[in-house]
PDB file of N, CA and C in Angstrom:
ATOM      1  N   LEU A   1      17.411  -7.878  -1.438  1.00 48.00           N
ATOM      2  CA  LEU A   1      17.149  -6.628  -2.108  1.00 48.00           C
ATOM      3  C   LEU A   1      17.007  -5.519  -1.086  1.00 48.00           C
ATOM      4  N   LYS A   2      17.425  -4.357  -1.466  1.00 55.00           N
ATOM      5  CA  LYS A   2      17.380  -3.219  -0.567  1.00 55.00           C
ATOM      6  C   LYS A   2      16.195  -2.321  -0.899  1.00 55.00           C
ATOM      7  N   THR A   3      15.611  -1.704   0.120  1.00 51.00           N
ATOM      8  CA  THR A   3      14.478  -0.817  -0.099  1.00 51.00           C
ATOM      9  C   THR A   3      14.902   0.389  -0.913  1.00 51.00           C
ATOM     10  N   ASN A   4      14.132   0.689  -1.942  1.00 54.00           N
ATOM     11  CA  ASN A   4      14.336   1.902  -2.707  1.00 54.00           C
ATOM     12  C   ASN A   4      13.203   2.839  -2.335  1.00 54.00           C
ATOM     13  N   ASN A   5      13.460   3.756  -1.422  1.00 63.00           N
ATOM     14  CA  ASN A   5      12.409   4.638  -0.923  1.00 63.00           C
ATOM     15  C   ASN A   5      11.870   5.567  -2.000  1.00 63.00           C
ATOM     16  N   LEU A   6      12.526   5.651  -3.146  1.00 71.00           N
ATOM     17  CA  LEU A   6      12.046   6.495  -4.222  1.00 71.00           C
ATOM     18  C   LEU A   6      11.087   5.757  -5.146  1.00 71.00           C
ATOM     19  N   SER A   7      11.048   4.436  -5.063  1.00 84.00           N
ATOM     20  CA  SER A   7      10.186   3.677  -5.956  1.00 84.00           C
ATOM     21  C   SER A   7       8.744   3.727  -5.482  1.00 84.00           C
ATOM     22  N   LYS A   8       7.838   3.908  -6.447  1.00 87.00           N
ATOM     23  CA  LYS A   8       6.414   4.005  -6.148  1.00 87.00           C
ATOM     24  C   LYS A   8       5.657   3.065  -7.063  1.00 87.00           C
ATOM     25  N   VAL A   9       4.619   2.437  -6.528  1.00 88.00           N
ATOM     26  CA  VAL A   9       3.789   1.516  -7.298  1.00 88.00           C
ATOM     27  C   VAL A   9       2.333   1.882  -7.080  1.00 88.00           C
ATOM     28  N   THR A  10       1.553   1.903  -8.167  1.00 88.00           N
ATOM     29  CA  THR A  10       0.105   2.064  -8.067  1.00 88.00           C
ATOM     30  C   THR A  10      -0.534   0.773  -8.511  1.00 88.00           C
ATOM     31  N   LEU A  11      -1.357   0.214  -7.662  1.00 90.00           N
ATOM     32  CA  LEU A  11      -2.066  -1.022  -7.955  1.00 90.00           C
ATOM     33  C   LEU A  11      -3.521  -0.678  -8.237  1.00 90.00           C
ATOM     34  N   VAL A  12      -4.021  -1.103  -9.391  1.00 90.00           N
ATOM     35  CA  VAL A  12      -5.421  -0.885  -9.742  1.00 90.00           C
ATOM     36  C   VAL A  12      -6.135  -2.215  -9.592  1.00 90.00           C
ATOM     37  N   GLY A  13      -7.007  -2.274  -8.609  1.00 89.00           N
ATOM     38  CA  GLY A  13      -7.740  -3.501  -8.307  1.00 89.00           C
ATOM     39  C   GLY A  13      -7.103  -4.234  -7.143  1.00 89.00           C
ATOM     40  N   CYS A  14      -7.817  -4.339  -6.039  1.00 89.00           N
ATOM     41  CA  CYS A  14      -7.245  -4.992  -4.851  1.00 89.00           C
ATOM     42  C   CYS A  14      -7.860  -6.376  -4.640  1.00 89.00           C
ATOM     43  N   GLY A  15      -7.883  -7.144  -5.719  1.00 92.00           N
ATOM     44  CA  GLY A  15      -8.326  -8.534  -5.626  1.00 92.00           C
ATOM     45  C   GLY A  15      -7.205  -9.407  -5.073  1.00 92.00           C
ATOM     46  N   ALA A  16      -7.387 -10.705  -5.148  1.00 93.00           N
ATOM     47  CA  ALA A  16      -6.424 -11.642  -4.575  1.00 93.00           C
ATOM     48  C   ALA A  16      -5.048 -11.541  -5.232  1.00 93.00           C
ATOM     49  N   VAL A  17      -5.008 -11.457  -6.546  1.00 93.00           N
ATOM     50  CA  VAL A  17      -3.723 -11.401  -7.245  1.00 93.00           C
ATOM     51  C   VAL A  17      -3.017 -10.075  -6.974  1.00 93.00           C
ATOM     52  N   GLY A  18      -3.746  -8.981  -7.050  1.00 92.00           N
ATOM     53  CA  GLY A  18      -3.145  -7.679  -6.799  1.00 92.00           C
ATOM     54  C   GLY A  18      -2.587  -7.558  -5.398  1.00 92.00           C
ATOM     55  N   MET A  19      -3.337  -8.008  -4.420  1.00 93.00           N
ATOM     56  CA  MET A  19      -2.860  -7.907  -3.040  1.00 93.00           C
ATOM     57  C   MET A  19      -1.692  -8.845  -2.786  1.00 93.00           C
ATOM     58  N   ALA A  20      -1.673  -9.998  -3.438  1.00 93.00           N
ATOM     59  CA  ALA A  20      -0.518 -10.892  -3.306  1.00 93.00           C
ATOM     60  C   ALA A  20       0.735 -10.213  -3.845  1.00 93.00           C
ATOM     61  N   CYS A  21       0.584  -9.471  -4.951  1.00 92.00           N
ATOM     62  CA  CYS A  21       1.720  -8.725  -5.512  1.00 92.00           C
ATOM     63  C   CYS A  21       2.187  -7.636  -4.552  1.00 92.00           C
ATOM     64  N   VAL A  22       1.241  -6.915  -3.950  1.00 90.00           N
ATOM     65  CA  VAL A  22       1.600  -5.855  -3.003  1.00 90.00           C
ATOM     66  C   VAL A  22       2.322  -6.447  -1.792  1.00 90.00           C
ATOM     67  N   TYR A  23       1.787  -7.518  -1.224  1.00 89.00           N
ATOM     68  CA  TYR A  23       2.438  -8.140  -0.067  1.00 89.00           C
ATOM     69  C   TYR A  23       3.840  -8.614  -0.422  1.00 89.00           C
ATOM     70  N   ALA A  24       4.015  -9.175  -1.630  1.00 89.00           N
ATOM     71  CA  ALA A  24       5.343  -9.640  -2.046  1.00 89.00           C
ATOM     72  C   ALA A  24       6.317  -8.468  -2.164  1.00 89.00           C
ATOM     73  N   MET A  25       5.881  -7.378  -2.787  1.00 89.00           N
ATOM     74  CA  MET A  25       6.759  -6.211  -2.927  1.00 89.00           C
ATOM     75  C   MET A  25       7.119  -5.609  -1.576  1.00 89.00           C
ATOM     76  N   LEU A  26       6.127  -5.514  -0.689  1.00 87.00           N
ATOM     77  CA  LEU A  26       6.392  -4.928   0.627  1.00 87.00           C
ATOM     78  C   LEU A  26       7.254  -5.837   1.491  1.00 87.00           C
ATOM     79  N   SER A  27       7.001  -7.125   1.446  1.00 86.00           N
ATOM     80  CA  SER A  27       7.781  -8.032   2.289  1.00 86.00           C
ATOM     81  C   SER A  27       9.228  -8.143   1.817  1.00 86.00           C
ATOM     82  N   ARG A  28       9.458  -7.950   0.522  1.00 86.00           N
ATOM     83  CA  ARG A  28      10.829  -7.967  -0.007  1.00 86.00           C
ATOM     84  C   ARG A  28      11.487  -6.590   0.051  1.00 86.00           C
ATOM     85  N   GLU A  29      10.727  -5.590   0.499  1.00 84.00           N
ATOM     86  CA  GLU A  29      11.222  -4.225   0.678  1.00 84.00           C
ATOM     87  C   GLU A  29      11.802  -3.652  -0.608  1.00 84.00           C
ATOM     88  N   VAL A  30      11.097  -3.833  -1.726  1.00 86.00           N
ATOM     89  CA  VAL A  30      11.565  -3.307  -3.008  1.00 86.00           C
ATOM     90  C   VAL A  30      10.807  -2.055  -3.433  1.00 86.00           C
ATOM     91  N   VAL A  31       9.892  -1.601  -2.608  1.00 86.00           N
ATOM     92  CA  VAL A  31       9.104  -0.425  -2.947  1.00 86.00           C
ATOM     93  C   VAL A  31       8.979   0.469  -1.720  1.00 86.00           C
ATOM     94  N   GLY A  32       8.996   1.779  -1.947  1.00 83.00           N
ATOM     95  CA  GLY A  32       8.896   2.718  -0.840  1.00 83.00           C
ATOM     96  C   GLY A  32       7.493   3.262  -0.642  1.00 83.00           C
ATOM     97  N   GLU A  33       6.677   3.240  -1.707  1.00 85.00           N
ATOM     98  CA  GLU A  33       5.324   3.762  -1.604  1.00 85.00           C
ATOM     99  C   GLU A  33       4.392   2.948  -2.490  1.00 85.00           C
ATOM    100  N   VAL A  34       3.210   2.646  -1.957  1.00 88.00           N
ATOM    101  CA  VAL A  34       2.189   1.916  -2.703  1.00 88.00           C
ATOM    102  C   VAL A  34       0.883   2.695  -2.614  1.00 88.00           C
ATOM    103  N   VAL A  35       0.251   2.926  -3.762  1.00 89.00           N
ATOM    104  CA  VAL A  35      -1.086   3.508  -3.818  1.00 89.00           C
ATOM    105  C   VAL A  35      -1.992   2.442  -4.409  1.00 89.00           C
ATOM    106  N   ILE A  36      -3.068   2.129  -3.710  1.00 91.00           N
ATOM    107  CA  ILE A  36      -3.984   1.079  -4.147  1.00 91.00           C
ATOM    108  C   ILE A  36      -5.313   1.716  -4.535  1.00 91.00           C
ATOM    109  N   ALA A  37      -5.811   1.354  -5.717  1.00 90.00           N
ATOM    110  CA  ALA A  37      -7.084   1.879  -6.211  1.00 90.00           C
ATOM    111  C   ALA A  37      -8.046   0.728  -6.472  1.00 90.00           C
ATOM    112  N   ASP A  38      -9.304   0.929  -6.150  1.00 90.00           N
ATOM    113  CA  ASP A  38     -10.325  -0.074  -6.441  1.00 90.00           C
ATOM    114  C   ASP A  38     -11.683   0.612  -6.447  1.00 90.00           C
ATOM    115  N   ILE A  39     -12.590   0.088  -7.238  1.00 87.00           N
ATOM    116  CA  ILE A  39     -13.929   0.655  -7.311  1.00 87.00           C
ATOM    117  C   ILE A  39     -14.734   0.363  -6.041  1.00 87.00           C
ATOM    118  N   ASP A  40     -14.423  -0.749  -5.378  1.00 88.00           N
ATOM    119  CA  ASP A  40     -15.095  -1.146  -4.138  1.00 88.00           C
ATOM    120  C   ASP A  40     -14.367  -0.493  -2.958  1.00 88.00           C
ATOM    121  N   LYS A  41     -14.868   0.658  -2.522  1.00 87.00           N
ATOM    122  CA  LYS A  41     -14.190   1.451  -1.485  1.00 87.00           C
ATOM    123  C   LYS A  41     -14.080   0.713  -0.153  1.00 87.00           C
ATOM    124  N   LYS A  42     -15.085  -0.084   0.205  1.00 90.00           N
ATOM    125  CA  LYS A  42     -15.011  -0.810   1.484  1.00 90.00           C
ATOM    126  C   LYS A  42     -13.911  -1.858   1.452  1.00 90.00           C
ATOM    127  N   LYS A  43     -13.785  -2.579   0.351  1.00 91.00           N
ATOM    128  CA  LYS A  43     -12.714  -3.566   0.220  1.00 91.00           C
ATOM    129  C   LYS A  43     -11.360  -2.873   0.224  1.00 91.00           C
ATOM    130  N   LEU A  44     -11.270  -1.752  -0.485  1.00 90.00           N
ATOM    131  CA  LEU A  44     -10.036  -0.985  -0.532  1.00 90.00           C
ATOM    132  C   LEU A  44      -9.611  -0.544   0.865  1.00 90.00           C
ATOM    133  N   GLU A  45     -10.543   0.024   1.611  1.00 89.00           N
ATOM    134  CA  GLU A  45     -10.221   0.473   2.967  1.00 89.00           C
ATOM    135  C   GLU A  45      -9.815  -0.702   3.858  1.00 89.00           C
ATOM    136  N   GLY A  46     -10.480  -1.838   3.698  1.00 90.00           N
ATOM    137  CA  GLY A  46     -10.123  -3.020   4.485  1.00 90.00           C
ATOM    138  C   GLY A  46      -8.723  -3.515   4.181  1.00 90.00           C
ATOM    139  N   GLU A  47      -8.368  -3.529   2.906  1.00 91.00           N
ATOM    140  CA  GLU A  47      -7.025  -3.987   2.526  1.00 91.00           C
ATOM    141  C   GLU A  47      -5.955  -3.026   3.037  1.00 91.00           C
ATOM    142  N   VAL A  48      -6.212  -1.727   2.949  1.00 89.00           N
ATOM    143  CA  VAL A  48      -5.242  -0.752   3.460  1.00 89.00           C
ATOM    144  C   VAL A  48      -5.124  -0.872   4.981  1.00 89.00           C
ATOM    145  N   MET A  49      -6.236  -1.120   5.661  1.00 86.00           N
ATOM    146  CA  MET A  49      -6.174  -1.326   7.119  1.00 86.00           C
ATOM    147  C   MET A  49      -5.371  -2.578   7.454  1.00 86.00           C
ATOM    148  N   ASP A  50      -5.523  -3.636   6.658  1.00 87.00           N
ATOM    149  CA  ASP A  50      -4.720  -4.841   6.876  1.00 87.00           C
ATOM    150  C   ASP A  50      -3.235  -4.527   6.756  1.00 87.00           C
ATOM    151  N   LEU A  51      -2.879  -3.758   5.742  1.00 86.00           N
ATOM    152  CA  LEU A  51      -1.474  -3.368   5.589  1.00 86.00           C
ATOM    153  C   LEU A  51      -1.023  -2.499   6.752  1.00 86.00           C
ATOM    154  N   ASN A  52      -1.916  -1.661   7.251  1.00 78.00           N
ATOM    155  CA  ASN A  52      -1.591  -0.828   8.401  1.00 78.00           C
ATOM    156  C   ASN A  52      -1.304  -1.683   9.632  1.00 78.00           C
ATOM    157  N   HIS A  53      -2.087  -2.714   9.838  1.00 78.00           N
ATOM    158  CA  HIS A  53      -1.880  -3.581  10.993  1.00 78.00           C
ATOM    159  C   HIS A  53      -0.593  -4.379  10.887  1.00 78.00           C
ATOM    160  N   ALA A  54      -0.122  -4.593   9.675  1.00 77.00           N
ATOM    161  CA  ALA A  54       1.148  -5.293   9.468  1.00 77.00           C
ATOM    162  C   ALA A  54       2.312  -4.309   9.416  1.00 77.00           C
ATOM    163  N   GLY A  55       2.070  -3.083   9.806  1.00 67.00           N
ATOM    164  CA  GLY A  55       3.030  -2.001   9.670  1.00 67.00           C
ATOM    165  C   GLY A  55       4.374  -2.213  10.325  1.00 67.00           C
ATOM    166  N   SER A  56       4.438  -2.968  11.388  1.00 65.00           N
ATOM    167  CA  SER A  56       5.731  -3.175  12.028  1.00 65.00           C
ATOM    168  C   SER A  56       6.635  -4.064  11.193  1.00 65.00           C
ATOM    169  N   PHE A  57       6.076  -4.760  10.214  1.00 73.00           N
ATOM    170  CA  PHE A  57       6.867  -5.641   9.352  1.00 73.00           C
ATOM    171  C   PHE A  57       7.015  -5.107   7.938  1.00 73.00           C
ATOM    172  N   LEU A  58       6.069  -4.306   7.476  1.00 72.00           N
ATOM    173  CA  LEU A  58       6.084  -3.796   6.111  1.00 72.00           C
ATOM    174  C   LEU A  58       6.470  -2.323   6.137  1.00 72.00           C
ATOM    175  N   HIS A  59       7.668  -2.025   5.703  1.00 74.00           N
ATOM    176  CA  HIS A  59       8.227  -0.683   5.832  1.00 74.00           C
ATOM    177  C   HIS A  59       7.999   0.115   4.556  1.00 74.00           C
ATOM    178  N   ALA A  60       6.822   0.692   4.430  1.00 77.00           N
ATOM    179  CA  ALA A  60       6.506   1.480   3.241  1.00 77.00           C
ATOM    180  C   ALA A  60       5.383   2.457   3.558  1.00 77.00           C
ATOM    181  N   ASN A  61       5.213   3.415   2.691  1.00 81.00           N
ATOM    182  CA  ASN A  61       4.131   4.375   2.766  1.00 81.00           C
ATOM    183  C   ASN A  61       2.988   3.791   1.937  1.00 81.00           C
ATOM    184  N   VAL A  62       1.863   3.476   2.563  1.00 85.00           N
ATOM    185  CA  VAL A  62       0.738   2.841   1.885  1.00 85.00           C
ATOM    186  C   VAL A  62      -0.433   3.810   1.860  1.00 85.00           C
ATOM    187  N   LYS A  63      -0.984   4.045   0.645  1.00 84.00           N
ATOM    188  CA  LYS A  63      -2.091   4.979   0.485  1.00 84.00           C
ATOM    189  C   LYS A  63      -3.235   4.307  -0.262  1.00 84.00           C
ATOM    190  N   ALA A  64      -4.439   4.742   0.035  1.00 86.00           N
ATOM    191  CA  ALA A  64      -5.601   4.349  -0.758  1.00 86.00           C
ATOM    192  C   ALA A  64      -5.851   5.472  -1.751  1.00 86.00           C
ATOM    193  N   ALA A  65      -6.118   5.121  -2.995  1.00 83.00           N
ATOM    194  CA  ALA A  65      -6.322   6.133  -4.026  1.00 83.00           C
ATOM    195  C   ALA A  65      -7.703   6.748  -3.908  1.00 83.00           C
ATOM    196  N   GLY A  66      -7.787   8.038  -4.208  1.00 70.00           N
ATOM    197  CA  GLY A  66      -9.069   8.712  -4.295  1.00 70.00           C
ATOM    198  C   GLY A  66      -9.691   8.475  -5.662  1.00 70.00           C
ATOM    199  N   GLU A  67     -10.692   9.206  -5.971  1.00 65.00           N
ATOM    200  CA  GLU A  67     -11.398   9.015  -7.233  1.00 65.00           C
ATOM    201  C   GLU A  67     -10.520   9.300  -8.446  1.00 65.00           C
ATOM    202  N   HIS A  68      -9.511  10.126  -8.285  1.00 62.00           N
ATOM    203  CA  HIS A  68      -8.631  10.479  -9.401  1.00 62.00           C
ATOM    204  C   HIS A  68      -7.241   9.878  -9.215  1.00 62.00           C
ATOM    205  N   TYR A  69      -7.164   8.797  -8.462  1.00 59.00           N
ATOM    206  CA  TYR A  69      -5.938   8.033  -8.226  1.00 59.00           C
ATOM    207  C   TYR A  69      -4.876   8.772  -7.433  1.00 59.00           C
ATOM    208  N   GLU A  70      -5.248   9.815  -6.724  1.00 58.00           N
ATOM    209  CA  GLU A  70      -4.308  10.435  -5.800  1.00 58.00           C
ATOM    210  C   GLU A  70      -4.431   9.698  -4.465  1.00 58.00           C
ATOM    211  N   GLY A  71      -3.354   9.637  -3.715  1.00 55.00           N
ATOM    212  CA  GLY A  71      -3.427   9.009  -2.405  1.00 55.00           C
ATOM    213  C   GLY A  71      -4.146   9.929  -1.443  1.00 55.00           C
ATOM    214  N   TYR A  72      -5.251   9.495  -0.833  1.00 54.00           N
ATOM    215  CA  TYR A  72      -5.983  10.409   0.037  1.00 54.00           C
ATOM    216  C   TYR A  72      -5.791  10.134   1.508  1.00 54.00           C
ATOM    217  N   TYR A  73      -5.224   9.053   1.875  1.00 52.00           N
ATOM    218  CA  TYR A  73      -4.751   8.893   3.240  1.00 52.00           C
ATOM    219  C   TYR A  73      -3.621   7.889   3.229  1.00 52.00           C
ATOM    220  N   CYS A  74      -2.755   8.004   4.193  1.00 49.00           N
ATOM    221  CA  CYS A  74      -1.585   7.128   4.162  1.00 49.00           C
ATOM    222  C   CYS A  74      -1.174   6.745   5.571  1.00 49.00           C
ATOM    223  N   TYR A  75      -0.410   5.709   5.619  1.00 46.00           N
ATOM    224  CA  TYR A  75       0.181   5.224   6.859  1.00 46.00           C
ATOM    225  C   TYR A  75       1.674   5.154   6.617  1.00 46.00           C
ATOM    226  N   HIS A  76       2.453   5.671   7.541  1.00 44.00           N
ATOM    227  CA  HIS A  76       3.912   5.682   7.376  1.00 44.00           C
ATOM    228  C   HIS A  76       4.506   4.597   8.271  1.00 44.00           C
ATOM    229  N   TYR A  77       5.391   3.829   7.683  1.00 40.00           N
ATOM    230  CA  TYR A  77       6.101   2.791   8.417  1.00 40.00           C
ATOM    231  C   TYR A  77       7.594   3.090   8.314  1.00 40.00           C
ATOM    232  N   PHE A  78       8.255   3.115   9.434  1.00 36.00           N
ATOM    233  CA  PHE A  78       9.677   3.389   9.448  1.00 36.00           C
ATOM    234  C   PHE A  78      10.384   2.278  10.182  1.00 36.00           C
ATOM    235  N   TYR A  79      11.663   2.136   9.906  1.00 33.00           N
ATOM    236  CA  TYR A  79      12.484   1.122  10.570  1.00 33.00           C
ATOM    237  C   TYR A  79      12.700   1.479  12.014  1.00 33.00           C
TER     238      TYR A  79
END
């Protein structure tokens, strides 16, 4: 599958199942942007940092959602 840089996904809840879905989408390069939302801000920040550390392999724009589901910080990964 080819990366569609126009495709965007918002994940609500960064539990085990949600993060497995995000990793699958990013590793298959089927999404260009991911916004992750969760009520537990520390867990959310940790998961986004994990994705940031995997940035050389996961080519997408990853954001953590703010209180109103807007992306409030992001990490850019390019080929």
